[in-house]
PDB file of C-alpha atoms in Angstrom:
ATOM      1  CA  UNK A   5     -77.317 159.603  -3.380  1.00 96.00           C
ATOM      2  CA  UNK A   6     -73.591 160.213  -3.579  1.00 98.00           C
ATOM      3  CA  UNK A   7     -73.682 161.362  -7.230  1.00 99.00           C
ATOM      4  CA  UNK A   8     -76.372 162.770  -9.491  1.00 99.00           C
ATOM      5  CA  UNK A   9     -76.343 164.214 -12.970  1.00 98.00           C
ATOM      6  CA  UNK A  10     -79.402 166.299 -13.720  1.00 98.00           C
ATOM      7  CA  UNK A  11     -80.326 166.664 -17.391  1.00 98.00           C
ATOM      8  CA  UNK A  12     -76.661 166.815 -18.381  1.00 99.00           C
ATOM      9  CA  UNK A  13     -75.931 167.526 -22.021  1.00 98.00           C
ATOM     10  CA  UNK A  14     -72.619 168.015 -23.803  1.00 98.00           C
ATOM     11  CA  UNK A  15     -72.229 169.297 -27.323  1.00 97.00           C
ATOM     12  CA  UNK A  16     -69.122 169.736 -29.426  1.00 96.00           C
ATOM     13  CA  UNK A  17     -70.266 172.271 -31.987  1.00 95.00           C
ATOM     14  CA  UNK A  18     -73.286 170.762 -33.734  1.00 95.00           C
ATOM     15  CA  UNK A  19     -72.562 167.268 -32.403  1.00 94.00           C
ATOM     16  CA  UNK A  20     -74.572 166.227 -29.346  1.00 96.00           C
ATOM     17  CA  UNK A  21     -72.406 163.779 -27.398  1.00 97.00           C
ATOM     18  CA  UNK A  22     -74.716 163.670 -24.351  1.00 98.00           C
ATOM     19  CA  UNK A  23     -78.414 164.515 -24.296  1.00 98.00           C
ATOM     20  CA  UNK A  24     -80.207 165.255 -21.001  1.00 98.00           C
ATOM     21  CA  UNK A  25     -78.539 162.422 -19.089  1.00 99.00           C
ATOM     22  CA  UNK A  26     -80.018 161.746 -15.649  1.00 98.00           C
ATOM     23  CA  UNK A  27     -77.916 159.532 -13.407  1.00 98.00           C
ATOM     24  CA  UNK A  28     -78.325 158.741  -9.707  1.00 98.00           C
ATOM     25  CA  UNK A  29     -75.746 156.605  -7.896  1.00 99.00           C
ATOM     26  CA  UNK A  30     -76.234 155.446  -4.330  1.00 98.00           C
ATOM     27  CA  UNK A  31     -73.481 155.436  -1.736  1.00 98.00           C
ATOM     28  CA  UNK A  32     -71.405 152.229  -1.615  1.00 98.00           C
ATOM     29  CA  UNK A  33     -72.974 150.614  -4.681  1.00 98.00           C
ATOM     30  CA  UNK A  34     -71.277 149.282  -7.801  1.00 99.00           C
ATOM     31  CA  UNK A  35     -72.944 150.949 -10.776  1.00 99.00           C
ATOM     32  CA  UNK A  36     -72.289 149.805 -14.337  1.00 98.00           C
ATOM     33  CA  UNK A  37     -72.408 151.896 -17.509  1.00 98.00           C
ATOM     34  CA  UNK A  38     -72.442 150.252 -20.931  1.00 97.00           C
ATOM     35  CA  UNK A  39     -73.269 151.045 -24.532  1.00 95.00           C
ATOM     36  CA  UNK A  40     -71.830 150.588 -28.016  1.00 93.00           C
ATOM     37  CA  UNK A  41     -68.636 152.283 -29.142  1.00 90.00           C
ATOM     38  CA  UNK A  42     -69.176 156.012 -29.354  1.00 90.00           C
ATOM     39  CA  UNK A  43     -72.243 156.049 -27.109  1.00 95.00           C
ATOM     40  CA  UNK A  44     -70.846 158.839 -24.932  1.00 96.00           C
ATOM     41  CA  UNK A  45     -69.692 156.815 -21.935  1.00 97.00           C
ATOM     42  CA  UNK A  46     -66.244 158.355 -21.581  1.00 95.00           C
ATOM     43  CA  UNK A  47     -67.649 161.789 -22.367  1.00 97.00           C
ATOM     44  CA  UNK A  48     -69.996 161.347 -19.410  1.00 98.00           C
ATOM     45  CA  UNK A  49     -67.038 160.438 -17.186  1.00 97.00           C
ATOM     46  CA  UNK A  50     -65.109 163.478 -18.390  1.00 97.00           C
ATOM     47  CA  UNK A  51     -68.042 165.781 -17.665  1.00 98.00           C
ATOM     48  CA  UNK A  52     -68.541 164.321 -14.179  1.00 98.00           C
ATOM     49  CA  UNK A  53     -64.819 164.580 -13.407  1.00 97.00           C
ATOM     50  CA  UNK A  54     -64.617 168.212 -14.509  1.00 97.00           C
ATOM     51  CA  UNK A  55     -62.541 167.669 -17.650  1.00 96.00           C
ATOM     52  CA  UNK A  56     -65.340 169.095 -19.818  1.00 95.00           C
ATOM     53  CA  UNK A  57     -67.986 171.511 -18.565  1.00 96.00           C
ATOM     54  CA  UNK A  58     -71.488 170.356 -19.476  1.00 98.00           C
ATOM     55  CA  UNK A  59     -73.326 172.384 -22.078  1.00 98.00           C
ATOM     56  CA  UNK A  60     -76.434 172.091 -19.919  1.00 98.00           C
ATOM     57  CA  UNK A  61     -77.373 170.454 -16.638  1.00 98.00           C
ATOM     58  CA  UNK A  62     -75.803 169.969 -13.224  1.00 98.00           C
ATOM     59  CA  UNK A  63     -73.413 167.584 -11.474  1.00 98.00           C
ATOM     60  CA  UNK A  64     -74.223 166.990  -7.800  1.00 98.00           C
ATOM     61  CA  UNK A  65     -71.675 165.193  -5.607  1.00 98.00           C
ATOM     62  CA  UNK A  66     -72.553 164.594  -1.964  1.00 98.00           C
ATOM     63  CA  UNK A  67     -75.377 167.133  -2.200  1.00 97.00           C
ATOM     64  CA  UNK A  68     -73.041 169.873  -3.473  1.00 98.00           C
ATOM     65  CA  UNK A  69     -73.111 171.368  -6.960  1.00 98.00           C
ATOM     66  CA  UNK A  70     -69.686 170.638  -8.499  1.00 98.00           C
ATOM     67  CA  UNK A  71     -70.653 171.500 -12.079  1.00 98.00           C
ATOM     68  CA  UNK A  72     -68.159 174.337 -12.399  1.00 96.00           C
ATOM     69  CA  UNK A  73     -65.251 172.762 -10.515  1.00 97.00           C
ATOM     70  CA  UNK A  74     -62.062 171.614 -12.234  1.00 95.00           C
ATOM     71  CA  UNK A  75     -60.690 168.064 -12.004  1.00 94.00           C
ATOM     72  CA  UNK A  76     -58.279 168.799  -9.129  1.00 92.00           C
ATOM     73  CA  UNK A  77     -61.010 170.348  -6.996  1.00 94.00           C
ATOM     74  CA  UNK A  78     -63.365 167.452  -7.662  1.00 95.00           C
ATOM     75  CA  UNK A  79     -60.599 164.984  -6.792  1.00 93.00           C
ATOM     76  CA  UNK A  80     -60.014 166.774  -3.493  1.00 92.00           C
ATOM     77  CA  UNK A  81     -63.693 166.310  -2.703  1.00 94.00           C
ATOM     78  CA  UNK A  82     -63.305 162.558  -3.009  1.00 95.00           C
ATOM     79  CA  UNK A  83     -64.023 161.615  -6.616  1.00 97.00           C
ATOM     80  CA  UNK A  84     -61.265 159.742  -8.458  1.00 96.00           C
ATOM     81  CA  UNK A  85     -61.139 158.077 -11.859  1.00 95.00           C
ATOM     82  CA  UNK A  86     -59.028 155.850 -14.044  1.00 95.00           C
ATOM     83  CA  UNK A  87     -58.677 156.038 -17.825  1.00 91.00           C
ATOM     84  CA  UNK A  88     -59.137 153.651 -20.751  1.00 89.00           C
ATOM     85  CA  UNK A  89     -55.394 153.788 -21.323  1.00 91.00           C
ATOM     86  CA  UNK A  90     -53.715 153.404 -17.896  1.00 91.00           C
ATOM     87  CA  UNK A  91     -51.928 156.603 -16.912  1.00 91.00           C
ATOM     88  CA  UNK A  92     -48.894 156.047 -14.717  1.00 96.00           C
ATOM     89  CA  UNK A  93     -45.524 157.775 -14.503  1.00 97.00           C
ATOM     90  CA  UNK A  94     -43.265 155.298 -16.334  1.00 97.00           C
ATOM     91  CA  UNK A  95     -39.981 156.575 -14.891  1.00 98.00           C
ATOM     92  CA  UNK A  96     -41.227 156.382 -11.290  1.00 98.00           C
ATOM     93  CA  UNK A  97     -41.425 153.298  -9.121  1.00 98.00           C
ATOM     94  CA  UNK A  98     -44.756 151.746  -8.230  1.00 97.00           C
ATOM     95  CA  UNK A  99     -44.375 153.122  -4.700  1.00 95.00           C
ATOM     96  CA  UNK A 100     -43.772 156.649  -5.970  1.00 94.00           C
ATOM     97  CA  UNK A 101     -46.680 156.432  -8.427  1.00 95.00           C
ATOM     98  CA  UNK A 102     -49.030 155.672  -5.556  1.00 94.00           C
ATOM     99  CA  UNK A 103     -47.434 158.435  -3.498  1.00 92.00           C
ATOM    100  CA  UNK A 104     -48.225 160.890  -6.305  1.00 91.00           C
ATOM    101  CA  UNK A 105     -51.867 159.885  -6.000  1.00 89.00           C
ATOM    102  CA  UNK A 106     -51.766 160.649  -2.286  1.00 87.00           C
ATOM    103  CA  UNK A 107     -50.545 164.170  -3.057  1.00 85.00           C
ATOM    104  CA  UNK A 108     -53.689 165.150  -4.943  1.00 78.00           C
ATOM    105  CA  UNK A 109     -56.366 163.512  -2.877  1.00 73.00           C
ATOM    106  CA  UNK A 110     -59.162 164.082  -0.445  1.00 62.00           C
ATOM    107  CA  UNK A 111     -56.753 165.044   2.346  1.00 56.00           C
ATOM    108  CA  UNK A 112     -55.762 168.217   0.451  1.00 51.00           C
ATOM    109  CA  UNK A 113     -52.020 167.887   0.718  1.00 48.00           C
ATOM    110  CA  UNK A 114     -51.951 166.754   4.338  1.00 51.00           C
ATOM    111  CA  UNK A 115     -50.560 163.412   5.332  1.00 52.00           C
ATOM    112  CA  UNK A 116     -53.055 160.671   4.547  1.00 48.00           C
ATOM    113  CA  UNK A 117     -54.915 159.413   7.595  1.00 38.00           C
ATOM    114  CA  UNK A 118     -56.169 156.303   5.815  1.00 43.00           C
ATOM    115  CA  UNK A 119     -54.160 153.299   4.686  1.00 55.00           C
ATOM    116  CA  UNK A 120     -50.473 153.977   4.150  1.00 80.00           C
ATOM    117  CA  UNK A 121     -48.922 153.559   0.734  1.00 91.00           C
ATOM    118  CA  UNK A 122     -47.395 150.276   1.865  1.00 92.00           C
ATOM    119  CA  UNK A 123     -50.731 148.951   3.052  1.00 92.00           C
ATOM    120  CA  UNK A 124     -52.363 150.054  -0.203  1.00 94.00           C
ATOM    121  CA  UNK A 125     -49.808 148.074  -2.193  1.00 96.00           C
ATOM    122  CA  UNK A 126     -50.344 145.110   0.088  1.00 96.00           C
ATOM    123  CA  UNK A 127     -54.125 145.389  -0.258  1.00 96.00           C
ATOM    124  CA  UNK A 128     -53.777 145.229  -4.043  1.00 98.00           C
ATOM    125  CA  UNK A 129     -51.235 142.414  -3.933  1.00 97.00           C
ATOM    126  CA  UNK A 130     -48.465 144.403  -5.606  1.00 98.00           C
ATOM    127  CA  UNK A 131     -46.045 144.960  -2.713  1.00 97.00           C
ATOM    128  CA  UNK A 132     -43.376 142.952  -4.526  1.00 98.00           C
ATOM    129  CA  UNK A 133     -43.401 145.576  -7.306  1.00 98.00           C
ATOM    130  CA  UNK A 134     -42.931 148.557  -4.962  1.00 96.00           C
ATOM    131  CA  UNK A 135     -39.502 149.496  -6.331  1.00 97.00           C
ATOM    132  CA  UNK A 136     -40.190 148.431  -9.928  1.00 99.00           C
ATOM    133  CA  UNK A 137     -40.418 151.192 -12.521  1.00 99.00           C
ATOM    134  CA  UNK A 138     -43.933 151.507 -13.920  1.00 98.00           C
ATOM    135  CA  UNK A 139     -42.504 151.249 -17.438  1.00 98.00           C
ATOM    136  CA  UNK A 140     -41.503 147.642 -16.734  1.00 98.00           C
ATOM    137  CA  UNK A 141     -44.931 146.390 -15.652  1.00 98.00           C
ATOM    138  CA  UNK A 142     -47.375 144.269 -17.608  1.00 98.00           C
ATOM    139  CA  UNK A 143     -50.817 145.668 -18.421  1.00 98.00           C
ATOM    140  CA  UNK A 144     -52.662 143.971 -15.553  1.00 98.00           C
ATOM    141  CA  UNK A 145     -50.202 145.172 -12.910  1.00 98.00           C
ATOM    142  CA  UNK A 146     -50.220 148.654 -14.444  1.00 98.00           C
ATOM    143  CA  UNK A 147     -53.989 148.747 -14.001  1.00 98.00           C
ATOM    144  CA  UNK A 148     -53.581 147.737 -10.351  1.00 98.00           C
ATOM    145  CA  UNK A 149     -51.086 150.572  -9.862  1.00 98.00           C
ATOM    146  CA  UNK A 150     -53.705 152.925 -11.309  1.00 97.00           C
ATOM    147  CA  UNK A 151     -56.153 151.640  -8.723  1.00 97.00           C
ATOM    148  CA  UNK A 152     -53.532 152.228  -6.043  1.00 96.00           C
ATOM    149  CA  UNK A 153     -53.104 155.824  -7.157  1.00 95.00           C
ATOM    150  CA  UNK A 154     -56.842 156.419  -6.877  1.00 95.00           C
ATOM    151  CA  UNK A 155     -57.117 154.709  -3.481  1.00 94.00           C
ATOM    152  CA  UNK A 156     -54.262 156.882  -2.214  1.00 92.00           C
ATOM    153  CA  UNK A 157     -56.419 159.954  -2.859  1.00 92.00           C
ATOM    154  CA  UNK A 158     -58.784 158.640  -0.157  1.00 91.00           C
ATOM    155  CA  UNK A 159     -61.635 158.753  -2.643  1.00 94.00           C
ATOM    156  CA  UNK A 160     -65.272 158.169  -1.793  1.00 97.00           C
ATOM    157  CA  UNK A 161     -66.302 157.517  -5.394  1.00 98.00           C
ATOM    158  CA  UNK A 162     -64.148 155.623  -7.883  1.00 98.00           C
ATOM    159  CA  UNK A 163     -64.892 155.812 -11.615  1.00 98.00           C
ATOM    160  CA  UNK A 164     -63.300 153.092 -13.745  1.00 98.00           C
ATOM    161  CA  UNK A 165     -63.223 153.685 -17.507  1.00 97.00           C
ATOM    162  CA  UNK A 166     -63.037 150.376 -19.428  1.00 97.00           C
ATOM    163  CA  UNK A 167     -60.703 148.778 -16.846  1.00 97.00           C
ATOM    164  CA  UNK A 168     -61.044 145.291 -18.354  1.00 97.00           C
ATOM    165  CA  UNK A 169     -59.843 146.273 -21.827  1.00 96.00           C
ATOM    166  CA  UNK A 170     -56.879 144.199 -22.981  1.00 96.00           C
ATOM    167  CA  UNK A 171     -56.988 141.722 -20.092  1.00 97.00           C
ATOM    168  CA  UNK A 172     -57.053 137.936 -20.374  1.00 97.00           C
ATOM    169  CA  UNK A 173     -60.055 136.066 -18.967  1.00 97.00           C
ATOM    170  CA  UNK A 174     -58.276 135.059 -15.755  1.00 98.00           C
ATOM    171  CA  UNK A 175     -57.078 138.646 -15.286  1.00 98.00           C
ATOM    172  CA  UNK A 176     -60.631 139.913 -15.768  1.00 98.00           C
ATOM    173  CA  UNK A 177     -61.870 137.659 -12.972  1.00 98.00           C
ATOM    174  CA  UNK A 178     -59.007 138.756 -10.726  1.00 98.00           C
ATOM    175  CA  UNK A 179     -59.606 142.441 -11.448  1.00 98.00           C
ATOM    176  CA  UNK A 180     -63.324 142.155 -10.733  1.00 98.00           C
ATOM    177  CA  UNK A 181     -62.405 140.511  -7.440  1.00 98.00           C
ATOM    178  CA  UNK A 182     -60.223 143.492  -6.552  1.00 98.00           C
ATOM    179  CA  UNK A 183     -63.052 145.901  -7.390  1.00 98.00           C
ATOM    180  CA  UNK A 184     -65.439 143.964  -5.149  1.00 98.00           C
ATOM    181  CA  UNK A 185     -62.807 144.000  -2.401  1.00 98.00           C
ATOM    182  CA  UNK A 186     -62.388 147.782  -2.677  1.00 98.00           C
ATOM    183  CA  UNK A 187     -66.132 148.259  -2.512  1.00 98.00           C
ATOM    184  CA  UNK A 188     -66.664 145.820   0.334  1.00 97.00           C
ATOM    185  CA  UNK A 189     -63.652 146.691   2.482  1.00 97.00           C
ATOM    186  CA  UNK A 190     -63.769 150.487   2.255  1.00 96.00           C
ATOM    187  CA  UNK A 191     -67.375 151.189   1.253  1.00 97.00           C
ATOM    188  CA  UNK A 192     -66.118 153.084  -1.790  1.00 98.00           C
ATOM    189  CA  UNK A 193     -68.784 153.689  -4.419  1.00 98.00           C
ATOM    190  CA  UNK A 194     -67.749 152.372  -7.837  1.00 99.00           C
ATOM    191  CA  UNK A 195     -68.985 153.417 -11.271  1.00 99.00           C
ATOM    192  CA  UNK A 196     -67.554 151.206 -13.989  1.00 99.00           C
ATOM    193  CA  UNK A 197     -67.753 151.538 -17.747  1.00 98.00           C
ATOM    194  CA  UNK A 198     -67.490 148.135 -19.374  1.00 95.00           C
ATOM    195  CA  UNK A 199     -67.334 146.694 -22.869  1.00 91.00           C
ATOM    196  CA  UNK A 200     -67.754 143.101 -21.670  1.00 92.00           C
ATOM    197  CA  UNK A 201     -71.465 143.117 -20.918  1.00 93.00           C
ATOM    198  CA  UNK A 202     -71.537 139.786 -19.067  1.00 94.00           C
ATOM    199  CA  UNK A 203     -68.811 140.923 -16.665  1.00 96.00           C
ATOM    200  CA  UNK A 204     -70.537 144.242 -16.039  1.00 97.00           C
ATOM    201  CA  UNK A 205     -73.872 142.544 -15.407  1.00 96.00           C
ATOM    202  CA  UNK A 206     -72.176 140.185 -12.952  1.00 96.00           C
ATOM    203  CA  UNK A 207     -70.545 142.871 -10.813  1.00 98.00           C
ATOM    204  CA  UNK A 208     -73.096 145.703 -10.927  1.00 98.00           C
ATOM    205  CA  UNK A 209     -75.992 146.343  -8.590  1.00 98.00           C
ATOM    206  CA  UNK A 210     -77.640 148.644 -11.125  1.00 98.00           C
ATOM    207  CA  UNK A 211     -76.826 149.642 -14.684  1.00 98.00           C
ATOM    208  CA  UNK A 212     -77.288 152.408 -17.199  1.00 98.00           C
ATOM    209  CA  UNK A 213     -77.072 151.953 -20.972  1.00 98.00           C
ATOM    210  CA  UNK A 214     -76.202 154.829 -23.294  1.00 97.00           C
ATOM    211  CA  UNK A 215     -76.740 155.005 -27.047  1.00 96.00           C
ATOM    212  CA  UNK A 216     -75.862 158.082 -29.080  1.00 95.00           C
ATOM    213  CA  UNK A 217     -75.593 160.077 -25.868  1.00 97.00           C
ATOM    214  CA  UNK A 218     -79.110 159.150 -24.734  1.00 98.00           C
ATOM    215  CA  UNK A 219     -80.010 156.994 -21.731  1.00 98.00           C
ATOM    216  CA  UNK A 220     -82.013 154.041 -23.063  1.00 97.00           C
ATOM    217  CA  UNK A 221     -82.005 151.898 -19.925  1.00 97.00           C
ATOM    218  CA  UNK A 222     -81.591 152.311 -16.185  1.00 98.00           C
ATOM    219  CA  UNK A 223     -82.309 149.457 -13.828  1.00 97.00           C
ATOM    220  CA  UNK A 224     -81.279 146.019 -12.672  1.00 97.00           C
ATOM    221  CA  UNK A 225     -78.499 144.119 -14.455  1.00 97.00           C
ATOM    222  CA  UNK A 226     -80.883 141.218 -15.003  1.00 94.00           C
ATOM    223  CA  UNK A 227     -83.177 143.389 -17.110  1.00 96.00           C
ATOM    224  CA  UNK A 228     -80.466 144.479 -19.541  1.00 95.00           C
ATOM    225  CA  UNK A 229     -80.583 141.374 -21.742  1.00 92.00           C
ATOM    226  CA  UNK A 230     -84.378 141.516 -22.020  1.00 93.00           C
ATOM    227  CA  UNK A 231     -84.846 145.203 -22.774  1.00 95.00           C
ATOM    228  CA  UNK A 232     -85.827 145.701 -26.444  1.00 95.00           C
ATOM    229  CA  UNK A 233     -84.033 149.052 -26.680  1.00 95.00           C
ATOM    230  CA  UNK A 234     -80.788 147.511 -25.451  1.00 94.00           C
ATOM    231  CA  UNK A 235     -81.145 144.575 -27.834  1.00 92.00           C
ATOM    232  CA  UNK A 236     -81.676 146.957 -30.746  1.00 92.00           C
ATOM    233  CA  UNK A 237     -78.760 149.098 -29.576  1.00 89.00           C
ATOM    234  CA  UNK A 238     -76.309 146.194 -29.646  1.00 83.00           C
ATOM    235  CA  UNK A 239     -77.707 144.171 -32.554  1.00 73.00           C
ATOM    236  CA  UNK A 240     -79.187 146.899 -34.721  1.00 70.00           C
ATOM    237  CA  UNK A 241     -77.554 149.725 -36.633  1.00 51.00           C
ATOM    238  CA  UNK A 242     -77.298 152.102 -33.663  1.00 46.00           C
ATOM    239  CA  UNK A 243     -74.157 153.546 -32.138  1.00 46.00           C
ATOM    240  CA  UNK A 244     -72.666 156.995 -31.978  1.00 47.00           C
ATOM    241  CA  UNK A 245     -69.289 158.600 -32.457  1.00 45.00           C
ATOM    242  CA  UNK A 246     -68.384 160.263 -29.167  1.00 48.00           C
ATOM    243  CA  UNK A 247     -66.656 157.822 -26.873  1.00 52.00           C
TER     244      UNK A 247
END
């Protein structure tokens, strides 16, 4: 396993956003996480990435306990993430945005030994935007720049938080193709939160469903639609408040 959470809980005062979440992700797989709005998906990402310390439990990355590490230390170990709202530097060019990613990555400030920034842009199909300011990009291209920034860190595990939000259907298909290409070409493990269940089922090797901070399903994508707890979660009155 490249990543494990062991009985991870996160509380904000009296509100329990995550409750004893066990997660095990294998190296080089694409792992999907879904659940209704407020289920705790982004909170789980933030705990894994070191933004929030867990109230209880442990985070294990490559057999090392990283529970108490901050985001920059975890990034240097090879775990990178994107956000629901793409975070780029609007006054910098696409090239310089990706170069910023390279500064904070797995190579710990040394010159990257992996793909160059130019080859990263070429890999993502955005070389023509290299000198374009990030502020002038459309949403889809901005998301690709975010991917470029994470790839420049030389990550081993890439966490994508709702990357399909706001995209048109053709852009969704294109973006999923890029994710598959990243996974297949570099062997990078991908964990993806998704709100479009069909798309997540299509791309994932295994899935986890959260509801009110509790894991209600872990298993094959094919089993998601048939699981009674998942059906109740999406069609019933469930749903939490801690996205």
